[in-house]
Every structure is written in structure tokens, then in C-alpha cells.
Coordinates of C-alpha atoms in Angstrom, one line a residue:
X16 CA -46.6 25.4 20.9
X17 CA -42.6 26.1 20.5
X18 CA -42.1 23.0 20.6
X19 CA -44.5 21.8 17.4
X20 CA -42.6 25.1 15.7
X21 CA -39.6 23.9 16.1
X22 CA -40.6 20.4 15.1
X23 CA -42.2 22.2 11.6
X24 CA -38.9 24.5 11.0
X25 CA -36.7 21.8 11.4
X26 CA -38.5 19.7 8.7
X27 CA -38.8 23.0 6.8
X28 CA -35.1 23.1 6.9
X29 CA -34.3 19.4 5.7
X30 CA -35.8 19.5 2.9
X31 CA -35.3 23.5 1.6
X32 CA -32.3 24.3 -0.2
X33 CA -30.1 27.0 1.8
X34 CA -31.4 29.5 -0.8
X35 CA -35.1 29.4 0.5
X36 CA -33.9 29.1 3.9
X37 CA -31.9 32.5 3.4
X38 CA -35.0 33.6 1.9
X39 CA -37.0 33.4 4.8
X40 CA -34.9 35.2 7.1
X41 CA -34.6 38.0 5.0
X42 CA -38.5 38.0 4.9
X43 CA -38.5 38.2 8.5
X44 CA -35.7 41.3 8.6
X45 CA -37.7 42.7 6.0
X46 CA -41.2 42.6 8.0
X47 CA -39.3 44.1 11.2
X48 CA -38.1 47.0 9.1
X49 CA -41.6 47.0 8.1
X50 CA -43.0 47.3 11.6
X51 CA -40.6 50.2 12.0
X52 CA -41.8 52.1 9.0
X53 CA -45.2 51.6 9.7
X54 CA -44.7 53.1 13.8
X55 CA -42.6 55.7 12.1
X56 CA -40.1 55.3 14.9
X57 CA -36.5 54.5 14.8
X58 CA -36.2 52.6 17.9
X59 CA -39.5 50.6 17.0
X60 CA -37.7 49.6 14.3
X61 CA -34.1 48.6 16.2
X62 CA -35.9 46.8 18.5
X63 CA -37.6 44.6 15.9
X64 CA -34.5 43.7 14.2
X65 CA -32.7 43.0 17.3
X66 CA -36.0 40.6 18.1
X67 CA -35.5 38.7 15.0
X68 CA -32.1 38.2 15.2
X69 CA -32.0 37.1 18.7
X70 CA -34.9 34.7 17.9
X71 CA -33.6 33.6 14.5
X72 CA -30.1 32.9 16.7
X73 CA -32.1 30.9 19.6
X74 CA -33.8 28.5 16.9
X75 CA -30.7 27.9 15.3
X76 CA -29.3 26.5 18.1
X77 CA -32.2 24.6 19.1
X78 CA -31.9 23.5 15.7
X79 CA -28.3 22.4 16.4
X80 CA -28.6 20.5 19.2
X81 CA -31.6 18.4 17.4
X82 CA -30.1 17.8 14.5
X83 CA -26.5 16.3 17.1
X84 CA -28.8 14.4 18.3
X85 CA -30.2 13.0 15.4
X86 CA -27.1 12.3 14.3
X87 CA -25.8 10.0 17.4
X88 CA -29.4 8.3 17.1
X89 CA -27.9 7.3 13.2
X90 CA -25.1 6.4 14.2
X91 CA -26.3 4.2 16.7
X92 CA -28.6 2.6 14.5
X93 CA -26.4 1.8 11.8
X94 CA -23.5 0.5 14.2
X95 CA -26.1 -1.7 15.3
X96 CA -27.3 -2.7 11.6
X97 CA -24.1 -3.3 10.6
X98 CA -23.3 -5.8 13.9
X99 CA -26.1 -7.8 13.0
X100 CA -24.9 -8.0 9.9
X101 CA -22.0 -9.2 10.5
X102 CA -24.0 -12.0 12.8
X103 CA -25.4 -13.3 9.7
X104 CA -22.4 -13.6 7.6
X105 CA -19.5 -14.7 10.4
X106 CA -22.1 -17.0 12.3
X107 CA -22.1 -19.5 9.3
X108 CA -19.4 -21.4 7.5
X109 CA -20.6 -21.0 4.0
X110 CA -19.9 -17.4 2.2
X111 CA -22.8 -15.2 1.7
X112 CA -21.2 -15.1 -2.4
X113 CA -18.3 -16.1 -4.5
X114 CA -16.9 -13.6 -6.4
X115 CA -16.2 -14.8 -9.7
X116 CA -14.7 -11.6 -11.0
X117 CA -13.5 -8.8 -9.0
X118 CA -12.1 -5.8 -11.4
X119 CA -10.6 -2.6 -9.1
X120 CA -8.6 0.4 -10.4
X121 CA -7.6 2.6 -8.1
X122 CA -6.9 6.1 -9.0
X123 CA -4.8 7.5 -6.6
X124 CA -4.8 11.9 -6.5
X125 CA -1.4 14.5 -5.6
X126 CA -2.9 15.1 -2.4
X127 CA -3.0 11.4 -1.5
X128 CA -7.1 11.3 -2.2
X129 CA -8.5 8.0 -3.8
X130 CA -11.0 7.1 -6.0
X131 CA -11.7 2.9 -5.9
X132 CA -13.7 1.6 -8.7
X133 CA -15.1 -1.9 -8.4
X134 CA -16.4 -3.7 -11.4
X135 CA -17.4 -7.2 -9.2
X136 CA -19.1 -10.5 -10.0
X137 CA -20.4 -12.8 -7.8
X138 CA -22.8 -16.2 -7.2
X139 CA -25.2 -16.6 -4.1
X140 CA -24.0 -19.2 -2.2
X141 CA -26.6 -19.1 0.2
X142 CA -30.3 -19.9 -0.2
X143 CA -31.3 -16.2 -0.2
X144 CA -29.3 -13.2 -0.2
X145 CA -30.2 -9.9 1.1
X146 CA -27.0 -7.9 1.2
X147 CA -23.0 -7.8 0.1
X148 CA -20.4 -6.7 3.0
X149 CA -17.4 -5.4 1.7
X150 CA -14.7 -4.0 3.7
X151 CA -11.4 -2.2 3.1
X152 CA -9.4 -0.2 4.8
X153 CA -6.0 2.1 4.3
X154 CA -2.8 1.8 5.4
X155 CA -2.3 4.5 8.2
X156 CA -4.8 6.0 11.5
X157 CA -7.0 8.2 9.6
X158 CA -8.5 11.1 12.0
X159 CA -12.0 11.7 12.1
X160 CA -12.1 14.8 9.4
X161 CA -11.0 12.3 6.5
X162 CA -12.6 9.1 7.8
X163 CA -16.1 11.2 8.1
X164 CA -16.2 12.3 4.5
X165 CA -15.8 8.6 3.4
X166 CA -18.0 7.7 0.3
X167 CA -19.5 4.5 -0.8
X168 CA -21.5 4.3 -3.9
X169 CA -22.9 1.0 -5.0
X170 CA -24.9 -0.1 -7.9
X171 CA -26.0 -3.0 -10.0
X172 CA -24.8 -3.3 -13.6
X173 CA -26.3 -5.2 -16.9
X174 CA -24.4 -7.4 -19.2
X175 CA -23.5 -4.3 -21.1
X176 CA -22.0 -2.4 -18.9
X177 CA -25.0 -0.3 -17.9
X178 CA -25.6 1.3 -14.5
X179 CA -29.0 0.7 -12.4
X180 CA -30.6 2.5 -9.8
X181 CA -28.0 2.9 -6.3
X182 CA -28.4 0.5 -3.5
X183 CA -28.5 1.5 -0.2
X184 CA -25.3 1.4 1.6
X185 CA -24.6 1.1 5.3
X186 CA -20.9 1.8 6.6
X187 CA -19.0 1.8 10.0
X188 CA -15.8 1.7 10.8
X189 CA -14.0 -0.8 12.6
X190 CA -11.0 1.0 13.6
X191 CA -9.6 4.2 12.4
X192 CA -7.7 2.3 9.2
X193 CA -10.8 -0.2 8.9
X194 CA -14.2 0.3 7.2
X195 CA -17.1 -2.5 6.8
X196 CA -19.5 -2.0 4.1
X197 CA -23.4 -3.7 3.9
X198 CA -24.2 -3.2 0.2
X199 CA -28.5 -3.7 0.5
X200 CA -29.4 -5.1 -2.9
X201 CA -33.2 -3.9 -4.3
X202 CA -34.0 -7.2 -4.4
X203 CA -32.6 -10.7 -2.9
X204 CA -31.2 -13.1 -4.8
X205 CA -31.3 -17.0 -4.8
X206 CA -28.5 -19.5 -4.6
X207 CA -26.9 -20.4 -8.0
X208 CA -28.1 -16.7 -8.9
X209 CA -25.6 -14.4 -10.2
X210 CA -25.3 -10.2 -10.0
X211 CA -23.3 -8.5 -11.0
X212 CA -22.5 -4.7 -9.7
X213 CA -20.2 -1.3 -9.3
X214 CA -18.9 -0.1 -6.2
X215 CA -17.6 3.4 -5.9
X216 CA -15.5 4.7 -3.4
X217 CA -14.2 8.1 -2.7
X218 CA -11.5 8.2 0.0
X219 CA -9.7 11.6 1.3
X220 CA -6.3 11.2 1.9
X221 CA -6.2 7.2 1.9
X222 CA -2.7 7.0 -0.1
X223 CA -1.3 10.0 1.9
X224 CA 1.8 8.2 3.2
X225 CA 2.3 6.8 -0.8
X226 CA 2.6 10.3 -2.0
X227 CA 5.0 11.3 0.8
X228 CA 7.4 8.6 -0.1
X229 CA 6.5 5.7 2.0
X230 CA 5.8 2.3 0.4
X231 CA 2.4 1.4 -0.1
X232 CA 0.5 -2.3 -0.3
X233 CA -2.5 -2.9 -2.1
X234 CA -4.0 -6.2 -1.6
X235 CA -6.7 -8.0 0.3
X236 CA -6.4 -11.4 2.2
X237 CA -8.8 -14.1 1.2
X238 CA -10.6 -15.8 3.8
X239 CA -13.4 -18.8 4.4
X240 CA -15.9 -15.8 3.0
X241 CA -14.2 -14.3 1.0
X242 CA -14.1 -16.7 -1.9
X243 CA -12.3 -14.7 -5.3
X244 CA -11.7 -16.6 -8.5
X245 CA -10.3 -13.8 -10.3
X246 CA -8.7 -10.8 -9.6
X247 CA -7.9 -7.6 -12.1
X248 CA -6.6 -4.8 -9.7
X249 CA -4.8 -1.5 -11.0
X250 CA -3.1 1.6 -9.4
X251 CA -3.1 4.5 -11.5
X252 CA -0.9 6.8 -10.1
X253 CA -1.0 11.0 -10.7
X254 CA 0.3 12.3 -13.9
X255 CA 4.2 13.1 -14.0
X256 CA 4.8 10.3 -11.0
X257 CA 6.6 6.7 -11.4
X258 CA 6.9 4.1 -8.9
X259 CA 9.1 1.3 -8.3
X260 CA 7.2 -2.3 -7.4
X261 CA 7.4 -5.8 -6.0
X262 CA 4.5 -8.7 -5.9
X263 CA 2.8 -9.6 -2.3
X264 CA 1.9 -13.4 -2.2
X265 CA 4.3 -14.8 -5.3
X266 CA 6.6 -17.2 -3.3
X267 CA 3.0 -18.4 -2.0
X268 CA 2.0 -22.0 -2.9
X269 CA -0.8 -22.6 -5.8
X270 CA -0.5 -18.8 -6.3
X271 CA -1.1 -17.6 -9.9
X272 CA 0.4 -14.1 -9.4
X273 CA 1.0 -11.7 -12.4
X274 CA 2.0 -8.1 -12.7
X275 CA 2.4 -5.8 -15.8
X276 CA 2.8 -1.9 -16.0
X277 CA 2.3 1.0 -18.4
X278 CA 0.0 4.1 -19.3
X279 CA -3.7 5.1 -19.8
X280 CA -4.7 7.9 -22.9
X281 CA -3.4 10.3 -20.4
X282 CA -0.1 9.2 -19.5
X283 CA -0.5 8.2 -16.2
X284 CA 1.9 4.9 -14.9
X285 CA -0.3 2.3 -14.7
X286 CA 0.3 -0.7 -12.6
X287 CA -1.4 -4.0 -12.7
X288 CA -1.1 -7.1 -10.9
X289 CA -3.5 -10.3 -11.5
X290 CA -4.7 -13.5 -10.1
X291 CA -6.5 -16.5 -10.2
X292 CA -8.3 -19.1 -7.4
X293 CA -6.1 -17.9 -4.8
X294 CA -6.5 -20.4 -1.6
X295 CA -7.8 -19.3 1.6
X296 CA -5.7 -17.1 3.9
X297 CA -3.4 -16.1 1.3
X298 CA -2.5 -12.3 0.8
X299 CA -1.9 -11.2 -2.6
X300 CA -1.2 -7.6 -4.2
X301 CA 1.6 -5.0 -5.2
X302 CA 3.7 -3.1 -3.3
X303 CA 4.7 0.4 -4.4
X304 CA 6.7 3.0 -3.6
X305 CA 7.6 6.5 -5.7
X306 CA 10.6 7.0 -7.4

């Protein structure tokens, strides 16, 4: 009979906001003064709050120690979604999609936060396609306090620019510096079909080393899936701060590599490199560092 009450205040919990939560326990407190009023004795009264709070305390933890557990369960499951995943995309030579367009500014905070936004097109390649795997990754061993509070928002876009409903998104993380996304599209699409989509990502303390006047790349390394016809990537750095730069993957053969800087309606240095069909296992990008 514990047991089933736990199991009901737990799913009470999930899905009441703290406020009704704190609610109830003050309804409890208050029926334990109640008690005492109603005995007209002090100690009745004592012992009814002490009662309460030594039960509220005990489900708590049990509360705790299920929801832990819960949480390694998740994390199973989606390490295990994601590595099956990954079967279906590396266990086949052709790409899952081509990336026609692939748009990416990167806004990049004082306190060496990120925010990534990815304006991408891309063809099927395949004969039906379920899901999108995107990964990225900084430049430095994130510990576990910044790499848990990772955020991946992903959702499709019309031909005007208009945002849809988000997709689900499953991420783990190959190493402390590496992160696989699985983008799950609402609905599959054929090959020849194109979609077109936004990708969100919100990243404490990803350009840390940037701001604290180590040299920074940002670029990405084409591979046999990872086909990219054209590439718009920006930096925007934080207002007040300029940066010195050099071009990752120029010297490379068949490269069309092209950089440009300036400033947004705020005044914030803007730095822009671009590039077109670039061959497989090439690495391309911008290099900065802070005057």
C-alpha cells in the first residue's frame, strides 16, 4: 500500500508545478496544527508536526532515489537509441542527406556561453528517411555541470522562413568535447525529397578558452556523409570585443574559401567565412583569437 502511494505522489509530483506541491505540504502542516487545536494539547500538537515532517522528509527521499533511477534508465535508453542510430547511418556508404545549404551564426557570450543557430537544407539521399544526426563538439574537456545543461532545439521551417512544431531530439555525448545529435523528423521523407529546418543550440561555456585569450577554430570536417554544398558560417563575438583571424582549409585543393568581417545593428564584430562543394575530408573554417 506504500508502495502504490509512492507510485501516485511521484506522478503527482511530475506533472504539478512546485507551487501546488508546496501547497500540499503546507495543507498537511496545517491539518497537524489542526489535530493539536482540536486535542487542545500542546504536545499533541508537536508531535503531529514532527510526524509530518519526518514523513514528508522520508518520501522525499524515496522520491529521490526513484527519480536517480529513472534517470540512469534514460540515459541508458537513449545511449542505446543513439548507437543504433549511428548503425544505420555508418553501416552504409551512401549519406542519409546532402546538405544543400547549411547557414550557422554563432553568438558567442562574455562568459564564454554559446548560442548556435542553424538555418540547414538538405535532400534525402536514401529511399526513406527517418532522422538527421548532427554532431559538434567544442574545443576543450567540458566537465559534467556544463556538458549536462547542453540544449538542442530542432525544428522544421517553410519557404518563408516560418517555424513548425519541435522535433524530438536525442543527444549523447561521445567524449567530454563531443556531442552526437538524432534530430527525429514528424514524418519521413523520400529520396529526391527536400526539408528544410532550424537547429538551436545553447551551449554553457563552449568558447571559454576564446574569451580567456586562447585561439579558437570553428569549422567542421566533411566526410563520405557529410556531403555540404554550401556553407554560410558567422561568429558574432560580445559587444566591445575584436578579434584577429586566419582561414582553415585555403591552401586546400578545389577549395572555394572566402572570409569577410564587420558589424550587426548592434555593433558587435562580425566574422564570416564561406564555401562552396568542399571535397571530402577537407577541414574548412576561421580561426580566431581576441585582440
Amino acid at each position: 500500500m506504500f508502495k502504490d502511494f509512492i507510485a501516485w505522489l511521484d506522478s503527482y509530483i511530475s506533472r504539478e508545478e512546485p507551487s501546488a506541491v508546496l501547497k500540499a505540504m503546507v495543507g498537511l502542516m496545517a491539518f497537524a496544527g489542526l489535530l493539536g487545536t482540536l486535542f487542545g494539547n500542546q504536545a499533541i500538537r508537536a508531535g503531529a508536526f514532527v510526524t509530518v515532517i519526518v514523513f514528508a522528509a522520508l518520501v522525499m527521499l524515496l522520491l529521490l532515489a526513484d527519480r536517480r533511477s529513472l534517470s540512469k534508465a534514460h540515459e541508458m535508453h537513449r545511449t542505446l537509441l543513439a548507437r543504433y542510430c549511428d548503425f544505420v547511418i555508418d553501416h552504409n556508404s551512401e549519406p542519409l542527406v546532402s546538405f544543400e545549404s547549411w547557414g550557422q551564426k554563432v553568438y558567442v557570450h562574455r562568459n564564454g556561453d554559446v548560442r548556435e543557430v542553424l538555418t540547414l537544407r538538405a535532400v534525402a539521399l536514401r529511399t526513406r528517411v527517418y532522422f538527421i544526426r548532427l554532431k559538434a563538439g567544442s574545443r576543450w574537456d567540458q566537465p559534467e555541470r556544463y556538458r549536462r545543461d547542453v540544449r538542442v532545439i530542432a525544428r522544421s521551417l517553410t519557404i518563408n522562413g516560418a517555424t513548425g512544431p519541435r522535433w524530438n531530439v536525442t543527444s549523447s555525448w561521445v567524449s567530454t568535447q563531443k556531442m552526437n545529435s538524432i534530430l527525429h523528423l514528424h514524418h519521413s521523407i523520400k529520396r529526391g525529397e527536400e526539408i528544410f529546418f532550424e537547429v538551436i543550440r545553447i551551449w554553457p561555456a563552449k568558447c571559454l578558452p576564446l574569451v580567456k585569450g586562447e585561439a579558437e577554430e570553428f569549422s567542421f570536417c566533411t566526410t563520405r556523409l557529410l556531403e555540404i554544398q554550401h556553407v554560410d558560417y558567422s561568429v558574432v563575438l560580445p559587444e566591445g570585443l575584436d578579434a584577429t583571424y586566419e582561414l582553415i582549409g585555403a591552401a586546400e585543393p578545389d577549395v572555394q574559401l572566402s572570409a569577410d568581417t564587420g558589424c550587426d545593428h548592434e555593433g558587435r564584430r562580425v566574422f564570416t567565412w564561406r564555401a562552396d562543394k568542399v571535397p571530402t575530408l577537407t577541414t574548412v573554417g576561421i580561426r580566431l583569437e581576441l585582440k
